[in-house]
XYZ file of C-alpha atoms in Angstrom:
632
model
C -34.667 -42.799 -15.451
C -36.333 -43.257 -11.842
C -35.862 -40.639 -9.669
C -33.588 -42.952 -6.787
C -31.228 -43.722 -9.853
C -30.628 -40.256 -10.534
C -30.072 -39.342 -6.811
C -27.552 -41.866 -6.898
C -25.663 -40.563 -9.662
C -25.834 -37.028 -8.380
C -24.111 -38.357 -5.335
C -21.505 -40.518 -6.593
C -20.375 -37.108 -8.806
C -20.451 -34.886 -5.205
C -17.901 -37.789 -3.806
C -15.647 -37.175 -6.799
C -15.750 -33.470 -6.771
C -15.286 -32.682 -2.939
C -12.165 -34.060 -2.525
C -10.951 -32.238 -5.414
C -12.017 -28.624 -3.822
C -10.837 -29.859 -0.506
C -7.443 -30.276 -1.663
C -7.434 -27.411 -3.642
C -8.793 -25.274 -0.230
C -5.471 -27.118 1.416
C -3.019 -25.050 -0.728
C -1.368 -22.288 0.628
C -2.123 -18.971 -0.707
C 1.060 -16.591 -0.567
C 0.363 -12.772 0.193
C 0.576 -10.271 -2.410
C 3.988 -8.105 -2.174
C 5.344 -5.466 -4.179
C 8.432 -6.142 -6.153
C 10.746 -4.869 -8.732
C 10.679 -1.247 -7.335
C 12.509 1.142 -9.208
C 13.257 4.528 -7.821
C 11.280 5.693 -4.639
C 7.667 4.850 -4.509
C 5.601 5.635 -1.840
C 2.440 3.471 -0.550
C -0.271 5.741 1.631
C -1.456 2.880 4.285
C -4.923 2.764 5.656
C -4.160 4.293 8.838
C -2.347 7.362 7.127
C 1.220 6.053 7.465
C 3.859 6.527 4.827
C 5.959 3.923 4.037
C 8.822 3.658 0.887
C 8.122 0.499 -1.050
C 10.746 -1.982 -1.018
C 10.716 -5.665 -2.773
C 8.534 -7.860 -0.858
C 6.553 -5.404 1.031
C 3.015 -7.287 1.576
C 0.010 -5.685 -0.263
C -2.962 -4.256 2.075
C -5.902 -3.131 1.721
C -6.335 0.455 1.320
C -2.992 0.966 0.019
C -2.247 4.260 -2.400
C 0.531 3.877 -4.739
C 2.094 6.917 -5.911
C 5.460 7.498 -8.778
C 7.247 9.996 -10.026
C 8.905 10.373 -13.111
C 11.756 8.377 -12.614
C 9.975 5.394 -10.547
C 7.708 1.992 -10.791
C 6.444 -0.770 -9.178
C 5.050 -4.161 -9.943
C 1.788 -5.563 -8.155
C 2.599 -9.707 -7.631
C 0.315 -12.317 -6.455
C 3.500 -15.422 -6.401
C 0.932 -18.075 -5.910
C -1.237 -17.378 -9.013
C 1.778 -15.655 -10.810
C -0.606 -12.535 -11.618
C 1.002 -9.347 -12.114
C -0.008 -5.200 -12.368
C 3.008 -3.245 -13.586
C 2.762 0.709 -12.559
C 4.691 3.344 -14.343
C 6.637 6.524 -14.156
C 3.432 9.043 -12.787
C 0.996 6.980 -11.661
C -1.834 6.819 -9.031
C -3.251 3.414 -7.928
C -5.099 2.525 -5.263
C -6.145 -1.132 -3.620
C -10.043 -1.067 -2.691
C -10.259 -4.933 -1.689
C -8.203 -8.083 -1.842
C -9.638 -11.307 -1.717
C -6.908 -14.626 -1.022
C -8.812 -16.730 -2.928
C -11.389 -14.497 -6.164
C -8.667 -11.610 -6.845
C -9.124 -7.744 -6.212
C -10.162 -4.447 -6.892
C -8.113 -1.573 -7.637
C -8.559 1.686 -8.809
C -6.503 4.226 -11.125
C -6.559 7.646 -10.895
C -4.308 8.458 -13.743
C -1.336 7.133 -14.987
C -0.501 3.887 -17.070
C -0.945 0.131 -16.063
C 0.188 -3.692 -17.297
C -1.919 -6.216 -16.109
C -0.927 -9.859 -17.047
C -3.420 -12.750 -14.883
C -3.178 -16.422 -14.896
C -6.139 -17.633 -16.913
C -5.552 -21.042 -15.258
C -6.201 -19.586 -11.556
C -9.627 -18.013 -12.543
C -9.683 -15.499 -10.564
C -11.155 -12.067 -10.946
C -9.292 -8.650 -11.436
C -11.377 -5.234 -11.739
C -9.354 -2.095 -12.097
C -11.698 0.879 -11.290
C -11.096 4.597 -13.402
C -12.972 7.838 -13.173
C -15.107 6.992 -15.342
C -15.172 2.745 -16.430
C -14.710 -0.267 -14.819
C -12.682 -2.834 -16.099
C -13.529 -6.680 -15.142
C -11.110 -9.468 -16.417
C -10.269 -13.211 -15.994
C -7.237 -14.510 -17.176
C -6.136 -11.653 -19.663
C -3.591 -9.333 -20.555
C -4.229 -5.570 -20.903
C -2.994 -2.437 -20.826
C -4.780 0.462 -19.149
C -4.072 4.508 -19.205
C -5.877 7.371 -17.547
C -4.809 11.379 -18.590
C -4.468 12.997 -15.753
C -5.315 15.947 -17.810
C -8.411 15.260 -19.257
C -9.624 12.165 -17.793
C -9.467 10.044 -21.408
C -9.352 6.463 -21.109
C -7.611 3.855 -23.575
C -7.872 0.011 -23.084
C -5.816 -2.575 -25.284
C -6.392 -5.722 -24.788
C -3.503 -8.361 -25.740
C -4.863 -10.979 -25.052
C -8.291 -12.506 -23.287
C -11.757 -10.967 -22.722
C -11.906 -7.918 -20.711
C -15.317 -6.366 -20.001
C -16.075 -2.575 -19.689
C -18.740 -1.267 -17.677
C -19.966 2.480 -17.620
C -19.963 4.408 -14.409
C -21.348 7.450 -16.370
C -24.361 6.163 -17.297
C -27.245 5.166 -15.179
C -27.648 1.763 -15.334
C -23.733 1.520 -16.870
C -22.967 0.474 -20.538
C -21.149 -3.119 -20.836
C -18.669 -3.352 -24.003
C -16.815 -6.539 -24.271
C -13.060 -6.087 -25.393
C -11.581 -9.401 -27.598
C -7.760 -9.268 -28.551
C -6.127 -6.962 -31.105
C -8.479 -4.470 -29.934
C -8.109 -0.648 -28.660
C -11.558 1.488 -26.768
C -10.802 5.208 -26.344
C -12.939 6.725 -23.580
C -12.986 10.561 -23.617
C -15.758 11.798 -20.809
C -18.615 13.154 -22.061
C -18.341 11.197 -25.472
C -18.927 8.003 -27.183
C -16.444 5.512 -27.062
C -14.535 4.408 -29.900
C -13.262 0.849 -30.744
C -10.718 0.071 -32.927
C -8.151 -2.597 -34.116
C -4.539 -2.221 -32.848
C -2.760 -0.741 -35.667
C 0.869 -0.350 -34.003
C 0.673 -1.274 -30.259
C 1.945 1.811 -28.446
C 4.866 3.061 -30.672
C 6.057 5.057 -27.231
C 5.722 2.141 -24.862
C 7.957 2.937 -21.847
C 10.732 0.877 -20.829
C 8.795 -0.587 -17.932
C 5.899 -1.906 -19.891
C 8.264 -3.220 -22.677
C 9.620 -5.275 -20.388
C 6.267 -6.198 -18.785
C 5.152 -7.154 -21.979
C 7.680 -9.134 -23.615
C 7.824 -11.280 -20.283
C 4.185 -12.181 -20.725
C 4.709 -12.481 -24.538
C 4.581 -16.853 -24.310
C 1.019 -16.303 -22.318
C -0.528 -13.738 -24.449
C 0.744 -15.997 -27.462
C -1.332 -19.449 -25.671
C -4.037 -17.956 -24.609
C -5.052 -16.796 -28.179
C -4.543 -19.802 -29.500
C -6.860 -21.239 -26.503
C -9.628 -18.630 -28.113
C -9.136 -19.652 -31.672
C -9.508 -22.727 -30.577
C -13.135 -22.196 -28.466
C -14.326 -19.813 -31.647
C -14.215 -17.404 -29.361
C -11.321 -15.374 -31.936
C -10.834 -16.031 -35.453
C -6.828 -17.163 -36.972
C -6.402 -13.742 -38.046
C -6.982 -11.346 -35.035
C -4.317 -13.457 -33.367
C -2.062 -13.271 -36.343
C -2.716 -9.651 -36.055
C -2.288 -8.664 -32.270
C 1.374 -11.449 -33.360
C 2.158 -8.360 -35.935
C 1.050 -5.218 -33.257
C 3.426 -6.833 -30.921
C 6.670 -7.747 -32.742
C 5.738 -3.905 -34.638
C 5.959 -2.974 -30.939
C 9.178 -4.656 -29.907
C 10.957 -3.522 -33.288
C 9.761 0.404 -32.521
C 11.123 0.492 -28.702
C 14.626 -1.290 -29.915
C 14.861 1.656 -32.899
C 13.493 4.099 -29.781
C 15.730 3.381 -26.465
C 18.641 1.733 -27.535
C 19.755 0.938 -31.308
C 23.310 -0.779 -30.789
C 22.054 -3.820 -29.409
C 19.487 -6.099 -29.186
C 16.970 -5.405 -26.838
C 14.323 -8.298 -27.507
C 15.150 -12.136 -26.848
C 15.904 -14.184 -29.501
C 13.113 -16.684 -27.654
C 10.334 -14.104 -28.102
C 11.121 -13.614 -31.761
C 11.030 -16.973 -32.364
C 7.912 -17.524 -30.548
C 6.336 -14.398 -32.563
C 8.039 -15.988 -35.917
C 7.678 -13.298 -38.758
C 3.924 -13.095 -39.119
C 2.374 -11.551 -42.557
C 0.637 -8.316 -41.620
C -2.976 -8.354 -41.747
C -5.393 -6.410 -44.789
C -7.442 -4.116 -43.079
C -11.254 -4.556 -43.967
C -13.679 -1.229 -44.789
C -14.827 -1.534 -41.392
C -11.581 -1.604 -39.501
C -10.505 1.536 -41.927
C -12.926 3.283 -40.894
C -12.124 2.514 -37.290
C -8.650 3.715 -37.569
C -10.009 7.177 -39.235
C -12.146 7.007 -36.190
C -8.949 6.771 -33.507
C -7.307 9.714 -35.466
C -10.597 11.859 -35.001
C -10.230 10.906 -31.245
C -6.412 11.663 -31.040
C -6.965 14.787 -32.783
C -10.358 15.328 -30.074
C -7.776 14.729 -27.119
C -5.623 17.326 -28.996
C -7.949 19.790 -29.678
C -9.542 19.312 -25.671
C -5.277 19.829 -24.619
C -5.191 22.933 -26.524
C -8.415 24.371 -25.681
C -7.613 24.103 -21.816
C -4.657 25.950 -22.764
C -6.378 28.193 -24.345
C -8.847 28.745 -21.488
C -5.990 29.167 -18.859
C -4.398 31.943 -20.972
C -7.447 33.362 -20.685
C -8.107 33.580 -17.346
C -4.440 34.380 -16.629
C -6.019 37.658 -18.626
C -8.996 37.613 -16.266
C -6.564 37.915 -13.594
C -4.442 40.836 -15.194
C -7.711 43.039 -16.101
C -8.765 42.483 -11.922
C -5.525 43.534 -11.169
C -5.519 46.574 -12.874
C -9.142 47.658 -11.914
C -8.092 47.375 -8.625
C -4.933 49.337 -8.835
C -7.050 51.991 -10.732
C -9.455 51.816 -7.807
C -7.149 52.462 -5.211
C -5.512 55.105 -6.819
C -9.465 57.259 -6.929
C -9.475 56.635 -3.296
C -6.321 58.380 -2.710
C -7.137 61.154 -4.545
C -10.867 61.130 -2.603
C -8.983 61.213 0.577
C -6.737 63.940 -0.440
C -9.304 66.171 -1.959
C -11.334 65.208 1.555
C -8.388 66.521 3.438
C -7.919 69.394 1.556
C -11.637 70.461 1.827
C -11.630 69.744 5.856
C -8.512 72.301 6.211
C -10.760 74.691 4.039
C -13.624 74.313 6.597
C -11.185 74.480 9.655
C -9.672 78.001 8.112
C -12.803 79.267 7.231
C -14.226 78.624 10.873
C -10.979 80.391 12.756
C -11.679 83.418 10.375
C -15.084 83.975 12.173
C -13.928 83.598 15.589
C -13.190 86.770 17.697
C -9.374 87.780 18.880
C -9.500 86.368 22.140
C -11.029 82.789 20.967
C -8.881 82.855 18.327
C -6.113 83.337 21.229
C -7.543 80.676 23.251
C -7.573 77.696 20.745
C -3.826 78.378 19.692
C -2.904 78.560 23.538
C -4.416 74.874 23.715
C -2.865 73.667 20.333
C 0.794 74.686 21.840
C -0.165 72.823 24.975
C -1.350 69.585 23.380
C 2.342 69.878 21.006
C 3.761 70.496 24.023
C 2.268 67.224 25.288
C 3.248 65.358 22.648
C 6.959 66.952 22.449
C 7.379 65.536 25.860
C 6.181 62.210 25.197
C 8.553 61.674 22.126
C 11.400 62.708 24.622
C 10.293 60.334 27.228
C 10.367 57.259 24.041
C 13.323 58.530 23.129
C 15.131 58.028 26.467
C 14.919 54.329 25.606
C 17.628 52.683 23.904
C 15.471 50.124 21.442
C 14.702 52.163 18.183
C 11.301 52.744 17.255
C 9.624 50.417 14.194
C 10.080 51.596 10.792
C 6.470 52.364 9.256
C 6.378 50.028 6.694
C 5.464 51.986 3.365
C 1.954 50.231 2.016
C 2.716 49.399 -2.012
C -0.923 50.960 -3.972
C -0.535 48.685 -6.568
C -1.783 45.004 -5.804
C -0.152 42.289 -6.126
C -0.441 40.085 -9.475
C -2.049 36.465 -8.472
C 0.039 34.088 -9.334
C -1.137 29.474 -9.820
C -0.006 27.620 -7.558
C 3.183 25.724 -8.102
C 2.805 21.966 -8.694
C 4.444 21.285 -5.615
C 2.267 23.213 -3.648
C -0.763 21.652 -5.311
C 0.467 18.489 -4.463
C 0.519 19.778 -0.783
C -2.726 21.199 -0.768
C -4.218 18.102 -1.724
C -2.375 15.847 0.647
C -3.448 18.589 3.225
C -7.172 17.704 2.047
C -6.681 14.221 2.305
C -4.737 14.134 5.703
C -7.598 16.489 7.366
C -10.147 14.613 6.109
C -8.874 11.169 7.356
C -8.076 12.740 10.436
C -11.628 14.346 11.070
C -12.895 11.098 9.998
C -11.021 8.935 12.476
C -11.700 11.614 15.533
C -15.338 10.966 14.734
C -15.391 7.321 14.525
C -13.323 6.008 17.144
C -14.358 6.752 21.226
C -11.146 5.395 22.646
C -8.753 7.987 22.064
C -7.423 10.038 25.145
C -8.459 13.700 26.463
C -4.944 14.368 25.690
C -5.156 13.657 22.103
C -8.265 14.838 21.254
C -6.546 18.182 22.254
C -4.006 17.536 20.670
C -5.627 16.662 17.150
C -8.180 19.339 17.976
C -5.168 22.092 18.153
C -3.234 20.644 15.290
C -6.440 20.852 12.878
C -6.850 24.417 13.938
C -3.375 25.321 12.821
C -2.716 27.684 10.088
C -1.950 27.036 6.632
C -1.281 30.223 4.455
C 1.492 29.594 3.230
C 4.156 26.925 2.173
C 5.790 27.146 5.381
C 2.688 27.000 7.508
C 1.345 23.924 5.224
C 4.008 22.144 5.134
C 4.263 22.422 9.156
C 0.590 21.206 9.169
C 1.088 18.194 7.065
C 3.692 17.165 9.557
C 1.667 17.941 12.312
C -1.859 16.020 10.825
C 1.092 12.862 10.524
C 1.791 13.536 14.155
C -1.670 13.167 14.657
C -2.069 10.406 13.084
C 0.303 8.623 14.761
C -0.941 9.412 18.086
C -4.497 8.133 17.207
C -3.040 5.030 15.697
C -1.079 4.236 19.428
C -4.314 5.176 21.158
C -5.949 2.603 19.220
C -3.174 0.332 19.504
C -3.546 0.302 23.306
C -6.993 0.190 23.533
C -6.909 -2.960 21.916
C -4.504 -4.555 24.415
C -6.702 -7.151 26.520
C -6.976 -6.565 29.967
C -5.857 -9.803 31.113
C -3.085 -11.140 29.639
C -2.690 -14.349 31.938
C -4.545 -16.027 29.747
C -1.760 -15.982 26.484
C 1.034 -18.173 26.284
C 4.218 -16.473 27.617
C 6.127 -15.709 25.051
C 3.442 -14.397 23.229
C 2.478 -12.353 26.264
C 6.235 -11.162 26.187
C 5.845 -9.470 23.143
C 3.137 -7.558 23.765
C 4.201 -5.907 27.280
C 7.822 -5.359 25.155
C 5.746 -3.398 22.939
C 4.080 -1.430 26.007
C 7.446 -0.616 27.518
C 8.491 0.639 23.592
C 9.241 4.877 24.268
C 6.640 7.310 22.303
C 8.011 10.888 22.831
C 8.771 11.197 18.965
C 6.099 11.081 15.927
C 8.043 8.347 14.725
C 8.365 6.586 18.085
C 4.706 6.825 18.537
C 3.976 5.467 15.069
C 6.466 2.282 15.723
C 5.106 1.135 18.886
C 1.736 1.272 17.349
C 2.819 -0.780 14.541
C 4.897 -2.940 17.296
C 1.466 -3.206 19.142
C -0.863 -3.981 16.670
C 1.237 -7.056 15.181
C 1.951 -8.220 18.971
C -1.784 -8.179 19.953
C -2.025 -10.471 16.552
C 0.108 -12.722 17.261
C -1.388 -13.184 20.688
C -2.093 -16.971 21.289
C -4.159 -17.951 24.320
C -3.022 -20.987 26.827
C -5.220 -23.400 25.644
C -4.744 -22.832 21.749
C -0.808 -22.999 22.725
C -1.383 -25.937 24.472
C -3.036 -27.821 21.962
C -0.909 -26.560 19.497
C 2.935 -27.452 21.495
C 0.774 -31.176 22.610
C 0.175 -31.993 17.878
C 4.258 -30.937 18.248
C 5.009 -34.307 20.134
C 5.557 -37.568 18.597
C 3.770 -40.215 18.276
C 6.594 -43.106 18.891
C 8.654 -41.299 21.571
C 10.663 -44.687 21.638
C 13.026 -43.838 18.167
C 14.492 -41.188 21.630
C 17.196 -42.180 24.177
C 15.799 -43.085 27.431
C 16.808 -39.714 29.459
C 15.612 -37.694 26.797
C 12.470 -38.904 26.514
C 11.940 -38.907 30.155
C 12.314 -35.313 30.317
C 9.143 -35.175 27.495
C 7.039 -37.580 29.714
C 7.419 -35.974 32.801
C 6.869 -32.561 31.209
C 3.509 -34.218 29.822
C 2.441 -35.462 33.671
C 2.557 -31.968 34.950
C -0.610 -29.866 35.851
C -3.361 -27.915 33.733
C -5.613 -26.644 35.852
C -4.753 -22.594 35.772
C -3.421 -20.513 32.874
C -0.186 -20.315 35.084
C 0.040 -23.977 35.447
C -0.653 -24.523 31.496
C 2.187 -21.695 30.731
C 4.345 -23.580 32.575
C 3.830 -26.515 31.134
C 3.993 -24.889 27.692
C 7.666 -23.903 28.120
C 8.459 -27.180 29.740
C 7.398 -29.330 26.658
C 8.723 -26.924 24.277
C 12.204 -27.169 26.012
C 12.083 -31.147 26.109
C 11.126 -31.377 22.351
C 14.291 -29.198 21.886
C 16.346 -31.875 23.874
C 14.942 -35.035 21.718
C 17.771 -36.749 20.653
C 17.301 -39.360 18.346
C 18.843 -42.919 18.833
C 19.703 -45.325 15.978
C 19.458 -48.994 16.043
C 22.965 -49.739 15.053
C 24.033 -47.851 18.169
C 21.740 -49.999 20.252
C 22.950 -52.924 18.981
C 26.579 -52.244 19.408
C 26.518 -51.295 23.237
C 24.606 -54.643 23.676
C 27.099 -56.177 21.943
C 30.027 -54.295 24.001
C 28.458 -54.923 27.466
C 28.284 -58.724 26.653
C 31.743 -58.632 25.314
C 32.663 -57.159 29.163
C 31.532 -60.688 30.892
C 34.056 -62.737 31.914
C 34.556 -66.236 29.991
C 35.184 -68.159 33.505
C 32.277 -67.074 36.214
C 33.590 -70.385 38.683
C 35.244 -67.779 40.261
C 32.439 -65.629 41.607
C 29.551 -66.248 43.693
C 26.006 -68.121 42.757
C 24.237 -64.755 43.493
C 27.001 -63.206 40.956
C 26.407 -65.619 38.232
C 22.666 -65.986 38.162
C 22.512 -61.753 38.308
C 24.633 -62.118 34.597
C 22.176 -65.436 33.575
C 19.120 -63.609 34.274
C 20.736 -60.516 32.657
C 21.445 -62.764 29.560
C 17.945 -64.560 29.221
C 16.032 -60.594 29.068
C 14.235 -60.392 25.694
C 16.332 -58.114 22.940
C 13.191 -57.458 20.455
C 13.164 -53.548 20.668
C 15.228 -51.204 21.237
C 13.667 -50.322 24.677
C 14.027 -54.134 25.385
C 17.895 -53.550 23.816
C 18.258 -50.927 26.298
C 16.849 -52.246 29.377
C 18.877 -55.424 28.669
C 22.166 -53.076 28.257
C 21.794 -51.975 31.816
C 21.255 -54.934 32.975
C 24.158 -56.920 31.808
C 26.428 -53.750 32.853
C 24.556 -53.765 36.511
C 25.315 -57.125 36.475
C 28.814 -56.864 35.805
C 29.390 -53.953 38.653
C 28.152 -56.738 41.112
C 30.760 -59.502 40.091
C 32.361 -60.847 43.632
């Protein structure tokens, strides 16, 4: 085929695909929120803030998700209808969100349900200690131990693709439905078939799960049909899951039926699969793992037993050492009053005489100095009685570990942002300088700390806030100008007040829209037939159009003015027209013999105007009325 044939192929194609991306690009792309919060979850911003979670809260970047035991969340893109469920004890964190190719998250520990759109094709990768997790259009489930750092994947349907970060160079595994990888650290992983999918699912992923159930079901079938998975592994993850369903109705709640009546009969009653050799094998190989995990759980046990020992042996060494000094320093004294009798043995009478004379002087001394602190009336200290026997180190309470690690994190941030930044105040460099220099010994004294690092925080983020405020502000439209000199006036005595008014600052500066963009953008607001308006109406538009330009003050001005006339618009209908023409020819009187010439030709030349359009419907309106005022 000549080459100019095939040039004009290639671009006939181009002018069929473009404007099929362009109107894709067109769509709007909804934010991320969380939703379906249950309990109180916390989210960790960026900047340091804390905020509770609540349904609809918009996803950021940097954003650390943290539950308890009683608490979840759910991760939802609305536009692309993906999903990441969070359970009870969980630690996720968002590295990077992308509107239009997906995001990256990573989990610390804790147990995840992700369910994405295949149709959307956008990419997910959930980051662990140790793996990395890519998918496209899959649903999988996801736990990290917080204990020993083991990671499972099970993969209900799609491809999901594991990459090593514990290798150099990284080891890729590719993960096809009806399929479970263990990851233990520092061992091989192990892939197996699902045998029963998570007998001890929690309420939350249930839930999760049987939602998706219709997807996971299609996009199986989609495989089978690409070759990608054979009939069977789908008829076998169809068994893991109704297995699943039928274990957490025996499990949570036996007296009624938990599980639609649509997902059963989407699941049907599906034959369960043979196993082959291979896939035995595979299962002996999980129970090795799960009796690895168990045998790693109780040897940590067994090692913190231990060193609880440790601790008890130091203990009593040092108790025993003490103890041999106090008998050293009692022996010592005992020798050095030996010494000191021995010596005032060998002296004569007379210096013997002499050195008690100056021993009753110095008691005398003293006697008179108690009497002199006795003439006060506030009581002397108690000497508090030192206890020999040291005291027995005790771990840390989870609580407190908790703290110390949000301590870690909170200095760390802050040292990092007092670095960084070169706009903060003398005031608050002090400020954060004294506050990092604080104490922290105890609970009291951390806990004090972490509210003070918040503090800091908080007065870094309004330092920043203002910074960022332009110098000139002439140059925004007014109202949005308004809102950012409201925010300025905002009080900051408090933490709290300081962290608002940055928040109030930052999304004001934001929002800030210069003359000339609010110009152009309040100019696209008028219409393009101004003539479906009544006459006074649209005069106020025009004339608010015909005023000046030339300075940011001017174009304010003329802003507000436009803005208020395109709230005045009212529309006019042609019916309406019609019938006051009608009315005010109605008003003429049958016999004009009885007026003057001047009279009757003002109501003939009133009657012979043109009645096309409605302007024309108007003006002629006015003028038979005019003409009627001037009857004599």
């Amino acid at each position: 085929m000549p080459i100019k044939r095939w040039i004009q192929l290639a671009s006939l194609v181009l002018l069929l695909i473009i404007p099929t991306y362009a109107a894709q690009a067109k769509q709007p792309v909804a934010p991320p929120t969380y939703e379906e919060v249950v309990g109180t979850v916390w989210i960790w911003k960026e900047n340091g803030i804390k905020v509770q979670a609540y349904n609809g809260l918009p996803i950021e970047k940097g954003d650390e998700v943290k539950t308890d035991q009683t608490s979840s969340i759910t991760l939802s893109w609305h536009t692309t209808a993906d999903k990441i469920t969070v359970t009870q004890q969980a630690w996720l964190k968002v590295e990077a969100l992308n509107k239009q190719k997906g995001a990256t998250l990573t989990l610390y520990s804790g147990e995840t349900f992700t369910s994405i759109n295949p149709e959307a094709k956008r990419k997910f990768i959930i980051n662990t200690p140790t793996n990395q997790y890519v998918s496209k259009g899959t649903n999988f489930l996801i736990t990290v131990s917080p204990l020993t750092g083991a990671n499972s994947l099970s993969v209900l349907s799609g491809i999901v693709e594991m990459n090593s970060l514990m290798t150099v160079g990284g080891t890729r595994n590719t993960i096809s439905p009806a399929q479970t990888i263990y990851v233990v650290p520092g061992s091989k992983p192990i892939q197996t078939p699902v045998q029963e999918l998570y007998t001890d699912l929690s309420p939350t992923i249930f839930r999760a799960i049987e939602e998706q159930t219709s997807r996971i079901v299609s996009e199986n079938e989609r495989l089978i049909e690409q070759d990608v998975i054979t009939a069977s592994r789908e008829e076998h993850m169809r068994w893991a899951l109704l297995q699943a369903m039928t274990n957490y109705e025996q499990t949570y709640d036996w007296k009624s039926n938990l599980v639609s009546a649509e997902t059963r009969k989407l699941l049907g009653n599906p034959k369960q699969v043979q196993y082959t050799e291979q896939e035995l094998q595979a299962l002996k190989n999980q129970q090795a793992m799960q009796a690895l995990l168990a045998q790693r759980l109780k040897d940590q046990q067994t090692q913190a037993a231990n060193n609880r020992e440790l601790r008890e042996l130091e203990a009593e060494r040092l108790k025993q050492f003490v103890q041999q000094r106090a008998l050293e320093q009692k022996a010592l004294e005992e020798q050095q009053t030996q010494l000191k009798n021995q010596y005032l043995n060998q002296l004569s009478e007379s210096d013997r005489a002499r050195l008690q004379a100056q021993q009753q002087q110095r008691e005398k001394l003293l006697q008179e100095q108690w009497q002199k602190l006795k003439e006060y009336d506030k009581p002397l200290p108690d000497i508090p009685v030192i206890d020999p026997t040291p005291p027995t180190p005790s771990e840390p309470s989870e609580d407190e570990q908790i703290l110390n690690a949000e301590l870690y994190e909170l200095q760390v941030q802050v040292n990092q942002s007092l670095q960084e930044a070169l706009h903060y105040t003398e005031e608050t460099k002090l400020a954060v300088e004294q506050i990092l220099a604080m104490p922290q010994q105890n609970l009291q004294q951390k806990q004090s700390k972490k509210e003070a690092l918040f503090h800091a925080l908080n007065m870094m983020y309004l330092d920043e806030s203002k910074a960022r405020v332009p110098s000139d502000l002439t140059k925004y439209t007014t109202a949005t100008r308004q809102r950012v000199e409201e925010a300025l006036q905002l009080p900051e005595q408090t933490s709290e007040e300081k962290a608002q008014k940055g928040y109030a600052l930052t999304q004001a500066i934001d929002q800030l829209v210069t003359v000339d963009q609010g110009l152009q953008h309040i100019l696209q607001q008028v219409p393009s037939d101004l003539t479906i308006y009544t006459l006074s109406t649209r005069q106020l538009l025009e004339e608010a159009l015909e005023l000046p330009e030339q300075t940011n003050a001017e174009k304010a001005s003329k802003i507000i003015k436009i803005q208020e006339a395109l709230q005045q618009l009212v529309k006019i209908v042609d019916d309406d027209i019609q019938v006051a023409l009608d009315d005010a020819k109605s008003q003429i009187p049958t016999d004009l013999s009885m007026y003057t010439e001047t009279a009757q030709q003002g109501i003939d030349t009133a009657l012979a105007m043109p009645e096309e359009t409605n302007d024309e419907k108007q003006a002629k309106t006015a003028a038979i009325l005019a003409a009627i005022a001037n009857l004599a």
